[in-house]
XYZ file of C-alpha atoms in Angstrom:
125
model
C 0.000 0.000 0.000
C 2.828 2.396 0.756
C 4.285 2.011 -2.715
C 0.860 2.786 -4.192
C 0.645 6.004 -2.182
C 4.102 7.109 -3.300
C 3.318 6.296 -6.920
C 0.006 8.143 -6.671
C 1.683 11.242 -5.313
C 4.225 11.215 -8.167
C 1.445 10.796 -10.723
C -0.586 13.577 -9.120
C 2.338 15.993 -9.313
C 3.372 15.095 -12.879
C 0.108 14.547 -14.739
C -1.653 17.167 -16.809
C -4.912 15.179 -16.919
C -7.607 16.785 -14.774
C -9.520 13.504 -14.499
C -6.457 11.597 -13.321
C -5.540 14.381 -10.885
C -9.022 14.165 -9.354
C -8.922 10.364 -9.090
C -5.469 10.458 -7.554
C -6.310 13.267 -5.148
C -9.341 11.343 -3.916
C -7.433 8.052 -3.563
C -4.389 9.382 -1.690
C -6.011 9.936 1.742
C -7.591 6.483 1.606
C -4.215 4.960 0.741
C -2.532 6.771 3.622
C -5.141 5.275 5.939
C -4.152 1.818 4.683
C -6.506 0.921 1.854
C -4.528 0.788 -1.390
C -7.118 -0.761 -3.698
C -8.661 2.495 -5.000
C -5.225 3.755 -6.032
C -4.229 0.407 -7.459
C -7.370 -0.413 -9.450
C -8.289 3.109 -10.591
C -4.844 4.508 -11.315
C -1.645 2.469 -11.220
C -2.852 -0.856 -12.649
C -4.604 0.626 -15.710
C -1.470 2.664 -16.493
C 0.854 -0.344 -16.171
C 4.271 1.154 -15.415
C 3.172 2.928 -12.219
C 1.863 -0.361 -10.873
C 5.268 -1.950 -11.313
C 7.137 1.032 -9.869
C 4.722 1.114 -6.915
C 5.331 -2.566 -6.216
C 9.090 -2.101 -6.439
C 8.854 0.983 -4.242
C 6.941 -0.978 -1.626
C 9.989 -3.214 -1.444
C 11.891 -0.342 0.191
C 9.390 -0.424 3.023
C 9.676 -4.201 3.155
C 13.455 -4.012 3.476
C 13.141 -1.485 6.296
C 10.521 -3.676 7.996
C 12.931 -6.610 7.866
C 15.838 -4.521 9.154
C 13.694 -3.289 12.065
C 12.271 -6.817 12.602
C 8.749 -5.430 12.654
C 5.896 -7.655 13.667
C 2.192 -7.337 14.286
C -0.212 -8.784 16.800
C -2.776 -9.663 14.096
C -3.447 -9.336 10.400
C -4.881 -6.105 9.101
C -4.346 -3.035 6.991
C -1.213 -0.980 6.643
C -0.951 2.796 6.608
C -2.038 4.840 9.608
C -4.377 2.098 10.817
C -1.457 -0.329 10.748
C -0.240 1.409 13.888
C -3.068 -0.360 15.728
C -1.636 -3.822 15.050
C 2.123 -3.218 15.222
C 3.810 -4.743 18.247
C 4.066 -2.368 21.178
C 7.119 -0.132 21.015
C 7.602 -0.531 17.260
C 5.540 2.439 16.152
C 8.439 4.670 15.121
C 10.190 1.958 13.060
C 6.821 1.180 11.449
C 6.336 4.829 10.468
C 9.889 4.946 9.084
C 9.237 1.794 7.038
C 5.973 3.232 5.671
C 7.718 6.478 4.744
C 10.377 4.378 3.008
C 7.671 2.648 0.962
C 6.094 6.001 0.112
C 9.481 7.401 -0.926
C 10.400 4.313 -2.949
C 7.114 4.353 -4.854
C 7.373 8.088 -5.418
C 10.965 8.145 -6.698
C 10.620 5.125 -8.986
C 7.331 6.372 -10.426
C 8.610 9.925 -10.830
C 11.588 8.774 -12.890
C 10.288 5.641 -14.621
C 6.513 5.290 -14.254
C 4.798 8.323 -15.744
C 3.938 7.925 -19.422
C 1.977 10.984 -20.553
C 0.852 9.350 -23.805
C -0.632 6.407 -21.901
C -2.308 8.764 -19.424
C -3.915 10.727 -22.249
C -5.030 7.495 -23.932
C -6.790 6.226 -20.789
C -7.895 9.371 -18.948
C -7.736 12.158 -21.533
C -6.472 15.665 -20.857
């Protein structure tokens, strides 16, 4: 989910399509809360490259999670609501890992994932 948020932010800042900007703007807060499906199914997956860069970007958060040996007390969502299930005392490393996923998705999408021709083909100007 973190990679999707980062990718969505990069798309939002780079796109010229008003429709895509609106979709992305509306999906970002939901993604930050931990639900990545609106961003994934409405934006990154139809465009192709941003989906891949978002997934790769999420790997940055995964690496940080492994380094910090993060664990949860149950299964659930990620994002802000993920703080509710992270083991006690691991909130700061969790936030750092999520920010790493956001940053990874953003940077990879910014440099490799935004294809303006594809955006215009799917969403129009």
